Amino acid sequence: MKREFICIICPKGCRISAEYEGTDIKNIIGDKCLKGKDYVKNEITNPLRIFTGSVLVENGDFPLVSVKTSSPIPKKYLKKIGEITRRIKVEAPIEIGQVVAKNLVSEDINLIATRKVNIINK
Amino acid sequence: MPEKEVIIIGGGAAGLAAAVACKQKGIEDILIIERGDYLGGILNQCIHDGFGLEKFHTSLSGPEYAQKYINQVMDKKIPFLLNSMVVNLTPQKEVIVVNNNGLQHYRAKVIILAMGCRERTRGAIGIPGARPAGIYTAGVAQELINLKDYMVGEKIVILGSGDIGLIMARRLTLEGAEVVLVAEKLPYSSGLPRNINQCLYDFDIPLLLSHTVVDIEGNGRLSGVTIAQLGKRGGIIPGSKRKIVCDTLLLSVGLIPENELSREAGIVLDPITGGPQVDERGQTGVPGIFACGNVLQVHDIVDNVSLEAEYIVEGVTEYLEGRLTREPEIKIELGEGLRYVVPQKLIYRKDTIFSFRVNQPGEKKILIFEDGKKAIKKKSFPRVNPAEMIRVKLSSAELEGIKILKVKLVSL
Amino acid sequence: MKAINNHYDVVIIGGGVVGSAIARELSKYKVNVAVLEKEDDVGWGISCRNSGVVHAGFNNKPGTLMARLCVEGNKSFKELCKQLDVPYKKIGKLVVAKKKEEIKGLQKLKQQGDTNSVDNLQIIDSYEVKKLEPNLVGMAALYSPETAITSPYLLTIALAENALNNGVSFFLNTEVKDVTRLNNSYFKITTNQGEFITSYVINSAGLYADFIARIAGIKKYRLYPCRGEYHILDKNASWLISHLIYPVPQAGAGGLGVHLTPTIDGNILVGPSNEYIRKKDDLSTTSQIMKMLSAEAREFLPLISSRDIIRSYSGIRAKQAPSSEGGYWDFVIQESATVNNFINLIGIESPGLTAVQPIAKRVVEIINKKERLDYNPSFNPFRKGILRFDEQEEETKPNLIKQDPDYGEIVCRCEKVTKKEILEAANNPLGARSLVSIKYRTRAMMGRCQGGYCQTRIMEILRESFKLSLQEITLKGKNSYLLTGYRSNKENKSCQKKKLLSLEEELLV
């Protein structure tokens, strides 16, 4: 299939076209630098994304803690991780950067908190 | 009534940055007045990342970005009120605040407006049809899911391809809802390309450009919408109407600076930006009342909000020290290609940062500042987009001695 | 509320402004009354959706009930509003002629008004029009200083609450399915919430009065739905006019023409249109009519822009006149000739709101003639509404907050409605529990941001006050759920701080 990508590496936003079948790249046109070409290649062969979402908190001054994966993960896992965030809970207090769940993919990637949640005295 | 030095109305991104900048400039007597339960404003519900790329050289989520400023407010012990609503602002810079402790009256030498903006509604854009439950502006849906853990619906159509709509398309999909499509009435999207990629393409959510919602059905709860394609002059193309079954319609159709207090204080607004007309120090038509952030002009990137707040605090400092010398006011003339410019007028000839939005997407454009026939400054852009604010700095040397100032955007 | 003791002297079918007024009027006597209302709250048919005008009475054909009851109602309306703590303002009306040919129409209206004993009508010239309304375009006008405005929804709620307070039972979400005669003395009314036995039935079912009559065996009435669409303008445009502005009415139209109404809350209404439609419950707004309303408004007020519109909505008139005829048939307020003790109110369209008290009195008279009703000595005509914090004097506000800190929390920013008012509205005596019920009682969500700031807060207050599940929070009752549930699965595995979940197994996609 053929698709036009908008490169997001730098603000130029070059339009790069690629022809590919699955992860097999036939050609790339319109790339103005190596980074752009690499971006499109990665998008086709192994697109990675940062997942952001939220997790329920127990005993916190906020009901939810926003979370993200500590580094980009394969795009195909995004929905699954979303589903997992609906099933877990964390206890307050929570600091920004605190690991909320770990080992989501084989390379030791974690869900970390992106919000400070203080403990509430009940 | 004791007089404070600076009162900041709004404790969101703009208010926090302004407060911290004021303290750094040596202003001690500051008060932030925030109507919500917490500081940070809208950043609290923006749990996606992409914030702080310019300011902190890393990609942060909204709450993390806010916390950077909240930490400084706490460390610097800047006073703030929560759950406090400013209900009145006078041209004499008096405010009346309502909270559980009663009515409080304050007066300040400087007021910084940082109230942010509200969303354009279904009623304001006049979509005909029924008025069932299930129609939300994207920001409200975002608040419900990210701050309350509530799902608004299961089968969702989004009108408007601005960033909020795109972010919500992804958010709802990741949380198990079906986003049927995103319709955008313009022939181009108003969202950042990064968001079109990561919110729509990633999940195979169709983006229908030149489409809008022309009818809404539903008895009690929404049961469907009708979309149609628009022609070049904005009319519906006959035969293009299509019914889409859905239970939720999310609207991401524009933000409107929240200037009701500004109006009350007699501040003149710019009808295009929706925010106050300001000079290059961010000062409105009322001396001592400044504006920054979304209340001044709707921003796309929070880093620019912080930069703008820091920038106008320079003017606040100069005002407090009586150092703002006035020269004849120059009203900035908008030429072709541009939708608006902030500031709208020049009063001093100091280093000035101008913010613009262009009228249409385009490639290979030059921004030209002219003083009559003479070009003062030119800046070229390989690509421009109404969705991306442009900021350009002119030095006091470049502005010295000019009698008029016109700005235009032309093709190379 | 299920009918436990379900025997009544009078059952009123329809809890609109007319049904509620009749209920209140009856509660002045020792009568056991129930009101059956199919919606989640009172007034959600026609009563809450009209312009809220208290007409002077010159629009109605002399000799008709409409004319007589309108004039009577107009004269006693201020007192009624005072008793019920409902806002009322006599702002006056201008019927404006845009062309010379229309001046004759003004004269006809004045004549009609004079015949109907309407006070103080005058025809004024363009100079005087300009003095009264500097932004208006008009050649001449009929000026009616006796025309006033009120809040149609607050009036309906107030009438109902006062009736409730005086002993009337209200059954919301109660839809009448059948009416049969038990014997010569009693009716049996079958509803979705149980049966009611009653001696008298008052059919004030508004748009569906013909249907209720028919199921009781009275087949002679037919009501045609005639829809009126409106625009509501931002309060920032309110400076444009200070009187009601009407066009010269067209003969054979379904309504009085697209007019401009300064509402009692400070917005301007543009509308309504009049369009005979097929379905009685089709409250949609339409693109053609919305454009037409804006265009017609601009003919009077060139300064109006579509950017001033904050919302559009519609109401449906119950017209007896078919579309081929248009115009107005007189009110039908009478006991059925064929079904004893069954009183019909058919075709109560404009000036129904103005005439609501005389209409109610007339119905009670019908019963009184037959029954000789005894006065209820404990009848209390007064009712207090929800105190509007924003309307209080500045000096009293700090004390109010001291007494109740919930006055210090502003929930609806646009209309400055406090948490205390929202709580009072949520805990209203009728038991209505939807967002729209709170909206009508407080004005929350009626501002320019249309709930953008306050909707989530109000939903939270409703949920906490009544321990509702998420799906039970509704916009307007029945199927209008706002949320589908929690995002997360509530039965969650708890995460100890020390023990973190290992989820590798989960990711076998």
XYZ file of C-alpha atoms in Angstrom, chain C:
509
model
C -44.074 7.353 43.694
C -46.442 4.422 43.471
C -50.075 5.189 44.267
C -50.673 3.604 47.623
C -53.861 5.254 48.640
C -55.069 5.859 45.121
C -58.568 7.234 45.665
C -58.984 10.898 44.870
C -61.784 13.373 44.427
C -60.122 14.963 41.441
C -57.332 13.698 39.232
C -55.668 16.215 36.946
C -54.027 14.665 33.912
C -51.126 16.884 32.883
C -48.759 18.757 35.195
C -48.154 21.791 33.037
C -48.791 25.365 34.042
C -52.550 24.902 33.557
C -52.756 21.608 35.441
C -50.656 23.005 38.270
C -52.739 26.165 38.461
C -55.913 24.082 38.629
C -54.336 21.943 41.339
C -53.501 25.017 43.374
C -56.935 26.487 42.866
C -58.553 23.233 43.995
C -56.331 23.068 47.050
C -58.146 26.168 48.323
C -60.975 23.755 49.022
C -61.256 20.556 50.961
C -60.712 18.332 47.981
C -58.381 15.377 47.579
C -56.406 16.076 44.426
C -53.754 14.234 42.443
C -51.818 15.463 39.431
C -50.502 12.854 36.985
C -47.577 13.976 34.856
C -45.867 11.703 32.361
C -42.527 13.500 32.306
C -39.832 13.658 34.947
C -40.886 17.129 36.072
C -43.735 19.631 35.721
C -44.059 21.860 32.711
C -41.954 19.940 30.204
C -44.617 19.978 27.537
C -45.602 23.423 26.328
C -45.403 25.332 29.581
C -41.643 25.750 29.855
C -40.980 26.376 26.206
C -42.897 29.534 25.352
C -41.832 33.187 25.396
C -43.106 33.833 28.916
C -45.226 36.794 27.834
C -48.104 38.098 29.946
C -50.296 39.387 27.140
C -52.480 42.447 27.441
C -55.300 40.932 25.370
C -55.468 42.838 22.106
C -54.497 39.858 19.967
C -57.656 37.960 20.756
C -61.016 38.098 19.045
C -63.535 40.017 21.149
C -66.173 37.900 22.791
C -63.969 34.861 23.037
C -62.907 33.167 26.231
C -59.335 33.791 25.122
C -59.900 37.527 25.101
C -61.780 37.671 28.347
C -59.533 35.371 30.345
C -56.402 36.985 28.945
C -57.401 40.453 30.069
C -58.504 39.082 33.426
C -55.301 37.133 33.816
C -53.087 40.047 32.840
C -54.624 42.239 35.521
C -54.097 39.740 38.323
C -50.773 38.326 37.168
C -48.549 40.575 39.221
C -50.302 39.562 42.419
C -50.078 35.879 41.509
C -46.338 36.176 40.933
C -45.902 38.002 44.194
C -47.635 35.247 46.136
C -45.578 32.582 44.429
C -42.217 34.409 44.516
C -41.981 34.250 40.729
C -40.318 37.038 38.770
C -42.546 39.474 36.863
C -41.764 42.654 35.014
C -44.060 44.967 33.122
C -41.782 45.977 30.286
C -44.435 46.767 27.693
C -44.731 45.665 24.080
C -44.375 47.308 20.708
C -46.137 45.800 17.708
C -44.083 47.327 14.960
C -45.170 48.161 11.442
C -42.244 48.026 9.043
C -44.247 49.119 6.027
C -46.973 51.715 5.604
C -49.497 49.012 4.628
C -49.112 47.444 8.029
C -50.327 50.505 9.940
C -53.887 49.485 9.196
C -53.153 46.224 10.980
C -52.008 48.199 14.016
C -55.251 50.112 14.068
C -57.233 46.908 13.898
C -55.294 45.541 16.836
C -55.887 48.668 18.870
C -59.570 48.535 18.114
C -59.668 44.919 19.157
C -57.809 45.766 22.328
C -60.135 48.615 23.161
C -63.131 46.324 22.672
C -61.520 43.804 24.996
C -60.966 46.497 27.662
C -57.216 46.520 27.403
C -55.825 49.607 29.101
C -53.499 52.275 27.773
C -52.995 51.087 24.210
C -51.583 53.769 21.942
C -50.420 53.971 18.368
C -47.113 55.802 18.177
C -45.142 57.173 15.265
C -41.596 56.408 14.169
C -40.154 59.235 16.234
C -41.666 57.852 19.403
C -40.659 54.334 18.446
C -37.110 55.599 18.167
C -37.323 57.201 21.568
C -38.486 53.992 23.187
C -36.183 51.740 21.188
C -33.212 53.549 19.614
C -31.883 50.437 17.868
C -35.158 49.438 16.272
C -36.285 49.901 12.661
C -39.979 50.718 12.411
C -42.489 53.087 10.834
C -45.059 53.084 13.595
C -46.093 50.826 16.440
C -48.885 49.825 18.743
C -47.524 50.406 22.230
C -48.998 48.239 24.982
C -47.603 49.264 28.345
C -49.635 46.545 30.124
C -47.799 43.643 28.527
C -45.384 41.973 30.904
C -42.882 39.128 31.065
C -42.443 36.307 33.548
C -40.618 33.028 33.838
C -42.948 30.328 32.470
C -40.973 27.513 34.053
C -40.589 29.122 37.464
C -44.314 29.887 37.426
C -45.187 26.265 36.625
C -42.869 24.972 39.327
C -44.146 27.522 41.840
C -47.802 26.682 41.174
C -47.037 22.991 41.555
C -44.993 23.448 44.723
C -47.660 25.604 46.309
C -50.341 23.074 45.379
C -48.155 20.306 46.835
C -47.676 22.321 49.981
C -51.430 22.691 50.268
C -52.072 18.976 50.088
C -52.121 18.053 46.400
C -50.279 14.861 45.441
C -48.033 14.966 42.399
C -47.135 11.796 40.539
C -44.285 12.351 38.110
C -43.250 9.808 35.485
C -46.854 8.703 35.521
C -48.346 8.231 32.088
C -52.069 7.680 31.632
C -52.840 4.636 29.478
C -56.557 4.289 29.909
C -59.565 5.988 31.460
C -62.682 3.957 32.089
C -65.880 4.490 33.957
C -66.157 2.257 37.029
C -69.725 3.255 37.629
C -71.646 6.461 37.466
C -69.633 8.003 40.270
C -66.067 6.984 39.604
C -63.410 6.763 36.946
C -60.549 4.299 36.921
C -57.372 5.752 35.457
C -54.774 3.217 34.452
C -51.201 4.438 34.342
C -47.731 2.952 34.051
C -47.407 3.423 37.810
C -50.659 1.876 38.934
C -54.353 2.733 39.026
C -56.157 5.788 40.325
C -59.808 5.990 41.263
C -61.400 9.396 41.091
C -64.708 11.215 40.927
C -63.592 13.948 38.579
C -61.039 13.948 35.787
C -59.524 17.163 34.554
C -57.903 16.740 31.195
C -55.161 19.349 31.004
C -52.826 17.178 29.010
C -51.806 19.967 26.666
C -50.648 18.603 23.352
C -52.128 15.214 24.181
C -55.473 16.411 25.509
C -57.185 15.056 22.403
C -55.655 11.645 23.039
C -56.746 11.636 26.688
C -60.231 12.704 25.685
C -60.354 9.947 23.098
C -59.381 7.177 25.504
C -62.151 8.386 27.789
C -64.572 7.991 24.920
C -64.690 11.614 23.747
C -63.762 11.585 20.118
C -64.597 15.062 18.902
C -61.305 16.851 19.570
C -58.233 16.898 17.389
C -55.049 18.817 18.150
C -52.479 19.714 15.544
C -48.884 20.236 16.594
C -47.534 23.587 15.442
C -43.867 23.987 16.262
C -42.120 27.209 17.160
C -38.336 27.429 17.076
C -36.378 29.997 19.064
C -32.889 31.412 19.352
C -31.610 32.528 22.726
C -29.173 35.425 22.551
C -26.150 36.081 24.722
C -26.781 38.540 27.550
C -24.184 40.790 25.978
C -26.804 41.590 23.328
C -29.503 42.472 25.850
C -28.858 46.195 25.606
C -30.404 46.173 22.140
C -34.064 46.297 23.242
C -36.024 46.907 26.401
C -39.590 46.123 25.284
C -41.195 43.122 23.646
C -40.999 43.649 19.899
C -43.628 41.986 17.704
C -44.408 42.207 14.012
C -47.903 42.939 12.780
C -49.551 39.485 12.861
C -50.445 37.758 9.623
C -53.969 36.409 9.277
C -54.124 32.633 9.077
C -50.691 32.133 10.607
C -50.237 29.534 13.302
C -48.756 32.083 15.706
C -48.111 35.720 16.463
C -45.037 36.050 14.262
C -41.311 36.040 14.929
C -40.816 38.394 17.824
C -38.077 39.542 20.129
C -38.596 38.925 23.810
C -36.352 40.279 26.518
C -36.678 37.458 29.032
C -37.013 38.034 32.719
C -33.552 36.525 33.158
C -31.953 39.041 30.857
C -31.545 37.239 27.534
C -33.338 38.071 24.305
C -35.438 35.352 22.678
C -35.856 35.434 18.922
C -38.900 33.569 17.723
C -41.002 31.605 17.620
C -41.622 30.406 14.120
C -44.867 28.650 13.407
C -44.864 25.474 11.431
C -47.455 22.728 11.443
C -45.546 19.452 11.826
C -46.519 15.811 11.672
C -45.275 14.361 14.929
C -46.332 15.790 18.286
C -43.014 15.048 19.931
C -40.713 16.382 17.228
C -38.901 19.160 19.048
C -36.052 19.377 16.534
C -34.814 22.701 15.340
C -34.303 22.985 11.609
C -31.717 24.729 9.526
C -34.190 26.679 7.352
C -36.172 28.017 10.267
C -33.041 28.891 12.228
C -31.812 30.972 9.299
C -35.232 32.554 8.865
C -35.410 33.572 12.521
C -32.076 35.344 12.312
C -33.065 37.096 9.105
C -36.409 38.286 10.472
C -34.812 39.458 13.699
C -32.323 41.519 11.750
C -35.188 43.239 9.920
C -36.112 44.803 13.238
C -32.685 44.979 14.784
C -29.911 45.186 12.204
C -27.355 45.011 15.022
C -28.185 41.380 15.857
C -25.570 38.898 14.673
C -25.691 35.116 14.572
C -22.645 35.193 16.833
C -24.978 36.369 19.590
C -26.876 33.076 19.555
C -26.044 30.830 22.496
C -28.736 28.210 21.982
C -31.747 27.269 19.898
C -34.750 25.263 21.044
C -38.392 24.705 20.203
C -41.844 24.350 21.688
C -45.004 22.867 20.184
C -48.400 24.565 20.288
C -51.554 22.499 20.645
C -53.687 23.955 17.884
C -57.300 23.106 17.231
C -57.232 24.894 13.878
C -55.868 22.683 11.123
C -53.020 23.949 8.975
C -55.325 24.756 6.075
C -57.027 27.271 8.292
C -54.476 28.491 10.775
C -55.444 31.178 13.236
C -56.978 30.508 16.615
C -59.991 28.574 17.817
C -61.252 29.621 21.200
C -60.235 27.805 24.413
C -62.334 24.785 25.238
C -62.814 24.659 28.996
C -65.846 22.557 29.693
C -67.289 19.460 31.171
C -67.847 16.866 28.509
C -71.409 16.664 27.282
C -71.154 12.901 26.963
C -68.920 11.870 29.851
C -70.080 13.194 33.188
C -67.494 14.844 35.488
C -64.833 14.763 32.800
C -63.574 18.288 32.219
C -61.627 19.049 29.077
C -59.119 21.800 28.468
C -58.462 21.770 24.766
C -56.312 24.043 22.687
C -54.765 26.074 25.510
C -52.214 27.924 23.421
C -51.318 31.619 23.653
C -52.614 33.421 25.782
C -52.824 30.311 27.966
C -49.983 31.348 30.245
C -51.469 34.802 30.859
C -54.899 33.336 31.468
C -53.751 30.518 33.702
C -55.367 31.755 36.910
C -58.784 32.602 35.342
C -58.694 29.262 33.507
C -58.084 27.437 36.771
C -60.845 29.362 38.522
C -63.218 28.512 35.729
C -62.502 24.814 36.063
C -63.035 24.940 39.808
C -66.297 26.765 39.220
C -67.511 23.911 37.056
C -66.900 21.501 39.907
C -68.124 23.870 42.592
C -71.468 24.258 40.856
C -71.963 20.530 41.103
C -70.396 19.798 44.470
C -70.527 22.907 46.665
C -66.939 22.669 47.781
C -65.865 23.688 51.297
C -63.007 26.097 51.782
C -59.719 24.789 53.063
C -58.955 27.024 56.056
C -55.297 26.112 56.087
C -54.700 27.084 52.471
C -51.529 29.088 52.194
C -51.224 31.040 48.957
C -47.594 31.906 49.552
C -44.628 30.013 48.340
C -40.980 30.917 48.581
C -38.643 30.070 45.729
C -34.944 29.368 45.843
C -33.056 32.429 47.008
C -30.868 33.746 44.221
C -27.592 34.707 45.808
C -26.497 36.862 42.925
C -29.639 39.005 43.186
C -29.198 39.822 46.867
C -27.918 43.108 48.154
C -24.130 43.205 48.471
C -24.363 43.778 52.241
C -26.374 40.619 52.863
C -24.113 38.314 50.883
C -21.399 37.875 53.537
C -24.043 36.932 56.100
C -25.596 34.406 53.796
C -22.233 32.777 53.299
C -21.628 32.800 57.047
C -24.952 31.069 57.639
C -24.296 28.578 54.903
C -20.859 28.329 53.278
C -22.429 26.641 50.272
C -23.482 30.110 49.190
C -19.789 30.813 48.853
C -19.210 28.253 46.163
C -20.191 29.431 42.713
C -21.031 26.426 40.566
C -22.431 28.060 37.429
C -19.971 30.744 36.529
C -21.951 32.342 33.709
C -25.131 32.822 35.723
C -23.395 33.024 39.126
C -25.433 30.210 40.683
C -24.146 28.924 44.012
C -23.873 25.377 45.320
C -26.548 26.132 47.898
C -29.040 26.945 45.156
C -28.110 23.813 43.239
C -28.597 21.715 46.378
C -31.981 23.287 47.024
C -32.986 22.655 43.446
C -31.813 19.061 43.618
C -33.836 18.547 46.779
C -36.974 20.138 45.356
C -40.287 19.131 46.958
C -41.634 17.590 43.762
C -38.797 15.063 43.657
C -37.605 15.906 40.151
C -34.008 14.820 39.719
C -32.610 15.561 36.339
C -30.142 18.165 35.145
C -32.887 20.076 33.367
C -34.925 20.202 36.573
C -32.018 21.931 38.237
C -31.522 24.147 35.218
C -35.087 25.475 35.322
C -34.999 26.056 39.065
C -31.676 27.874 39.200
C -30.658 29.009 35.714
C -27.516 26.943 35.967
C -26.387 25.784 32.508
C -28.394 28.526 30.823
C -25.449 30.816 30.333
C -23.206 31.293 27.373
C -20.992 28.313 28.151
C -24.085 26.063 28.323
C -22.848 23.945 31.171
C -19.217 23.815 30.050
C -18.057 24.622 33.561
C -20.950 23.617 35.783
C -22.408 20.503 34.202
C -19.900 18.101 35.735
C -20.275 19.759 39.117
C -24.046 19.547 39.005
C -23.890 15.904 37.971
C -21.665 15.246 40.958
C -24.090 17.029 43.316
C -26.997 14.964 41.973
C -25.055 11.758 42.283
C -24.014 12.453 45.872
C -27.378 13.830 47.010
C -29.339 10.809 45.853
C -26.629 8.137 45.791
C -27.333 7.619 42.120
C -25.516 5.111 40.004
C -23.775 6.753 37.066
C -26.388 5.624 34.588
C -29.138 7.131 36.747
C -27.903 10.670 36.265
C -30.035 12.002 33.437
C -30.351 15.139 31.393
C -34.142 15.067 31.358
C -35.321 11.808 32.850
C -36.265 8.554 31.136
C -33.649 7.435 28.625
C -31.496 10.554 28.701
C -28.575 9.019 30.591
C -25.424 11.119 30.567
C -22.826 8.490 31.352
C -22.455 4.858 30.386
C -20.544 3.895 33.501
C -17.141 4.052 35.100
C -14.073 4.010 32.877
C -12.348 1.541 35.177
C -13.690 -1.828 36.249
C -14.767 -1.205 39.786
C -13.793 -4.625 41.109
C -10.118 -4.016 40.869
C -7.107 -5.826 42.038
C -5.644 -3.688 44.767
C -2.055 -2.694 44.367
C 0.027 -2.643 47.502
C 2.706 -0.015 47.427
C 5.422 -2.572 47.846
C 4.028 -5.237 45.570
C 3.803 -4.155 41.963
C 1.986 -6.129 39.387
C 3.916 -8.064 36.874
C 1.946 -7.988 33.704
C 4.038 -9.673 31.130
C 1.595 -12.530 30.795
C -1.174 -10.081 30.082
C 0.431 -8.935 26.914
C 0.219 -12.069 24.866
C -1.596 -10.352 22.058
